[in-house]
XYZ file of C-alpha atoms in Angstrom:
319
model
C 79.228 25.397 104.860
C 77.999 23.581 101.746
C 75.110 24.894 99.671
C 72.919 21.933 100.603
C 73.547 22.690 104.280
C 72.514 26.299 103.648
C 69.376 25.126 101.860
C 68.446 22.644 104.602
C 69.000 25.209 107.340
C 66.726 27.732 105.644
C 63.737 25.705 104.482
C 61.341 27.645 106.701
C 62.046 31.003 105.053
C 62.127 32.360 101.502
C 65.530 32.919 99.982
C 67.090 33.690 96.649
C 70.467 33.372 94.956
C 71.811 34.884 91.785
C 74.412 34.470 89.067
C 76.833 37.092 87.725
C 79.344 37.229 84.883
C 82.936 38.335 85.321
C 83.547 41.616 83.455
C 84.906 41.630 79.931
C 88.676 41.831 79.688
C 89.783 45.392 80.417
C 86.404 46.639 81.661
C 87.197 46.638 85.376
C 84.908 45.548 88.205
C 82.909 48.709 88.952
C 79.710 47.592 87.196
C 79.957 44.068 88.612
C 80.314 45.233 92.202
C 77.497 47.729 91.693
C 75.272 44.784 90.707
C 76.363 42.744 93.700
C 75.869 45.604 96.151
C 72.349 46.233 94.855
C 71.311 42.594 95.270
C 73.398 41.942 98.398
C 71.146 44.391 100.229
C 68.353 41.786 99.881
C 70.438 39.055 101.610
C 71.031 36.398 98.947
C 71.836 32.885 100.128
C 74.799 32.603 97.734
C 76.227 34.025 94.502
C 77.240 32.036 91.400
C 80.074 33.286 89.189
C 80.172 32.049 85.607
C 83.350 30.931 83.856
C 84.239 31.680 80.242
C 87.371 29.979 79.016
C 89.207 30.842 75.828
C 87.424 30.663 72.489
C 88.386 30.892 68.854
C 87.881 34.031 66.778
C 88.881 34.790 63.216
C 90.934 37.923 62.567
C 91.868 39.277 59.187
C 95.584 39.370 58.383
C 97.263 42.099 56.295
C 97.198 39.741 53.283
C 93.417 39.451 53.562
C 93.351 35.879 54.816
C 91.611 34.957 58.060
C 93.669 33.639 60.941
C 92.122 31.567 63.713
C 93.165 32.922 67.135
C 92.312 31.820 70.628
C 91.287 34.589 73.020
C 89.737 34.820 76.447
C 87.120 37.530 76.827
C 86.129 37.109 80.480
C 89.061 36.139 82.710
C 88.966 36.346 86.480
C 86.263 34.001 87.754
C 88.371 32.717 90.644
C 89.643 36.175 91.586
C 86.117 37.607 91.407
C 84.795 34.793 93.599
C 87.476 35.431 96.213
C 86.824 39.165 96.137
C 83.059 38.742 96.577
C 83.532 36.351 99.481
C 85.966 38.719 101.187
C 84.019 41.942 100.558
C 80.494 40.777 101.256
C 80.854 37.617 103.348
C 78.376 35.872 101.052
C 79.009 32.239 100.001
C 80.239 32.041 96.416
C 79.992 29.269 93.832
C 82.372 29.656 90.909
C 81.644 27.616 87.815
C 84.262 25.081 86.736
C 83.736 23.943 83.162
C 85.091 21.499 80.599
C 84.866 23.930 77.690
C 88.212 25.448 76.739
C 90.129 23.774 79.572
C 92.587 20.898 79.808
C 92.742 18.510 82.763
C 95.821 20.403 83.946
C 94.011 23.770 83.675
C 91.223 22.372 85.832
C 93.663 20.969 88.376
C 95.270 24.377 88.834
C 91.832 26.013 89.123
C 91.029 23.581 91.934
C 94.338 24.306 93.645
C 93.763 28.067 93.452
C 90.227 27.702 94.812
C 91.476 25.498 97.631
C 94.169 28.045 98.574
C 91.460 30.728 98.710
C 89.166 28.694 100.946
C 86.417 28.369 98.322
C 84.934 24.881 98.505
C 81.537 25.119 96.747
C 81.520 24.611 92.968
C 79.116 24.301 90.066
C 80.478 21.749 87.583
C 79.400 22.141 83.954
C 80.383 21.046 80.486
C 80.056 24.584 79.142
C 78.764 25.770 75.778
C 80.053 24.643 72.439
C 82.157 27.117 70.471
C 80.074 29.440 68.299
C 81.743 28.233 65.125
C 81.150 24.523 65.891
C 77.924 22.618 65.241
C 78.582 20.324 68.210
C 80.638 20.425 71.383
C 84.298 19.608 70.692
C 86.426 19.048 73.801
C 89.724 20.847 74.176
C 92.659 18.513 73.507
C 93.618 17.114 76.894
C 90.222 18.088 78.299
C 86.781 16.568 78.775
C 83.682 16.062 76.677
C 81.259 15.381 79.534
C 80.521 16.825 82.978
C 80.742 13.333 84.472
C 84.444 13.228 83.536
C 84.986 16.581 85.237
C 83.188 15.293 88.332
C 85.494 12.269 88.429
C 88.535 14.557 88.429
C 87.111 16.609 91.307
C 86.372 13.408 93.224
C 89.966 12.242 92.773
C 91.223 15.661 93.860
C 89.049 15.386 96.983
C 90.773 12.066 97.704
C 94.154 13.776 97.417
C 95.087 12.392 94.002
C 96.454 14.540 91.162
C 95.731 13.789 87.484
C 99.162 12.168 87.099
C 98.355 9.716 89.895
C 100.618 11.280 92.522
C 99.201 12.025 95.953
C 98.952 15.279 97.881
C 100.757 15.696 101.168
C 97.764 17.689 102.459
C 94.497 17.149 100.538
C 92.766 20.018 102.335
C 89.026 20.689 102.546
C 87.112 18.647 99.954
C 84.959 20.415 97.381
C 81.193 20.023 97.279
C 79.451 20.643 93.995
C 76.227 21.016 92.112
C 75.347 20.578 88.443
C 72.928 21.948 85.863
C 69.648 20.415 84.709
C 67.088 21.217 82.049
C 63.305 21.058 82.674
C 62.705 21.284 78.903
C 65.729 19.027 78.152
C 69.189 20.013 76.980
C 69.242 21.022 73.319
C 71.556 18.107 72.481
C 69.644 15.433 74.397
C 67.463 13.077 72.338
C 64.729 13.175 74.987
C 63.992 14.241 78.542
C 64.422 10.720 79.902
C 68.043 10.693 78.731
C 68.628 14.022 80.452
C 67.222 12.625 83.688
C 69.383 9.494 83.327
C 72.524 11.644 83.247
C 71.340 13.845 86.114
C 70.934 10.705 88.209
C 74.415 9.601 87.196
C 75.805 12.954 88.355
C 74.007 12.461 91.681
C 75.582 9.011 91.994
C 78.995 10.602 91.407
C 78.445 13.078 94.224
C 76.454 16.065 92.963
C 74.618 17.525 95.954
C 72.115 19.727 94.117
C 71.097 20.851 90.630
C 70.182 24.288 89.292
C 67.792 24.429 86.354
C 68.109 26.236 83.099
C 65.741 29.209 83.051
C 62.073 28.554 82.285
C 58.850 30.571 82.052
C 56.305 27.805 82.609
C 56.366 26.536 86.200
C 54.455 23.411 85.242
C 57.454 22.324 83.167
C 59.573 22.579 86.314
C 57.069 20.693 88.487
C 56.737 17.924 85.880
C 60.520 17.650 85.572
C 60.980 17.395 89.339
C 58.281 14.718 89.546
C 59.965 12.646 86.819
C 63.357 13.101 88.456
C 62.001 11.901 91.808
C 60.399 8.883 90.121
C 63.814 8.069 88.653
C 65.434 8.110 92.096
C 66.903 11.608 92.065
C 66.738 12.997 95.595
C 69.011 16.045 95.521
C 67.512 19.564 95.671
C 66.507 20.877 92.238
C 66.733 24.666 92.412
C 64.570 26.600 89.910
C 66.300 29.196 87.725
C 64.405 32.361 86.719
C 65.274 35.247 84.387
C 62.857 38.178 83.941
C 62.529 39.700 80.484
C 64.081 43.168 80.468
C 63.686 44.386 76.859
C 61.689 43.700 73.721
C 64.435 41.780 71.940
C 64.619 39.251 74.771
C 61.061 38.133 74.131
C 62.348 36.293 71.065
C 66.091 35.966 71.702
C 65.936 34.354 75.161
C 63.724 31.377 74.170
C 65.914 30.760 71.112
C 69.180 31.075 73.030
C 68.171 29.024 76.064
C 65.827 26.594 74.286
C 62.810 27.220 76.482
C 59.178 27.627 75.486
C 57.060 30.699 76.138
C 53.645 29.825 77.648
C 50.748 30.876 75.437
C 49.474 33.368 78.011
C 52.861 35.070 78.228
C 53.227 35.049 74.440
C 49.873 36.815 74.156
C 50.898 39.466 76.663
C 54.243 39.900 74.907
C 52.532 40.821 71.615
C 51.037 43.843 73.391
C 54.467 45.253 74.346
C 55.422 48.291 72.265
C 58.542 49.479 74.087
C 61.432 48.068 76.098
C 59.812 49.474 79.222
C 56.611 47.554 78.441
C 58.645 44.351 78.075
C 60.554 45.045 81.280
C 57.374 45.518 83.301
C 55.887 42.367 81.788
C 59.045 40.471 82.695
C 58.891 41.691 86.277
C 55.194 40.894 86.655
C 55.581 37.401 85.149
C 58.624 36.588 87.286
C 56.822 37.753 90.439
C 53.967 35.423 89.540
C 56.398 32.542 88.896
C 58.332 33.029 92.121
C 55.246 33.391 94.314
C 53.916 30.171 92.852
C 57.248 28.401 93.446
C 57.333 29.575 97.048
C 53.726 28.454 97.484
C 54.777 24.983 96.303
C 57.348 24.745 99.076
C 60.449 25.906 97.172
C 62.641 27.756 99.670
C 65.265 29.162 97.278
C 64.882 30.579 93.773
C 67.943 31.254 91.621
C 68.063 34.316 89.335
C 70.031 34.869 86.140
C 70.880 38.568 86.212
C 72.502 39.314 82.852
C 70.765 42.413 81.421
C 68.136 42.083 84.147
C 69.668 43.307 87.418
C 67.068 45.994 88.088
C 64.256 43.588 87.219
C 65.622 40.890 89.540
C 65.895 43.482 92.314
C 62.235 44.498 91.867
C 61.071 40.874 91.799
C 62.979 39.865 94.931
C 61.905 42.988 96.808
C 58.245 42.154 96.096
C 58.243 38.428 96.872
C 60.889 37.739 99.490
C 59.159 39.172 102.527
């Protein structure tokens, strides 16, 4: 069942979904599955699994010079997705990204996912490398999500990247994309962001999940502008509760989202990580209740460093 079908079947009740990261290379899956089991008890509609392809790091050589090496810190997205689906019988949505991947890499990811019976995807460009001041596509890869979408569409038609055809195309993939209520950091303006979201809809995107935000009015205004532009797909709000003092400044900088003045004032009163955590929970509860009151049936949570907070929020508002 596609995610849009799940959303349409459950409009009368309140639901949530959440995103997890694969564990760092060599760390095992114990902590990840502990997170999933905690939140699975609250009956999520689906689980997203992020993808982190290889990246460049600089390591010092014995002669003192720096050598650029390509490493992959978080392998296993496809395997984790398959394991979650098998263990918990919860729909999974692995991310498939342009960053760090060639067309051939992506084709083999799609083949592996197809073999595993995973047909829901989130298609993204991915972040730029930390050492680059702009996104630089991998040689043989893509610069834009729309190019990735076109490859998935061809795959769904049974056509490989070399133009040959599949003997058995299998179940086609359905996919969603990301969107940004306060615009993507690289976009010149919000209108341009909405233009490209509409283009992704025209190419087959069935839903969009927003970047995290702390001001619901930004989300409502974005949705209104998107609808005016002819975007009809579900736009799922993304929420991340603060969980420690450092996040009160780091999260807005990292994710390019504003802090409402009221929240900023409350944040200045936090003296400890526990104070910040409780503020994050209280603010997220307020956000989610307001979203539900506005007819939103599913809220998506970003759980990194905030699993316990997300659990408390969902427990309070989902009933």
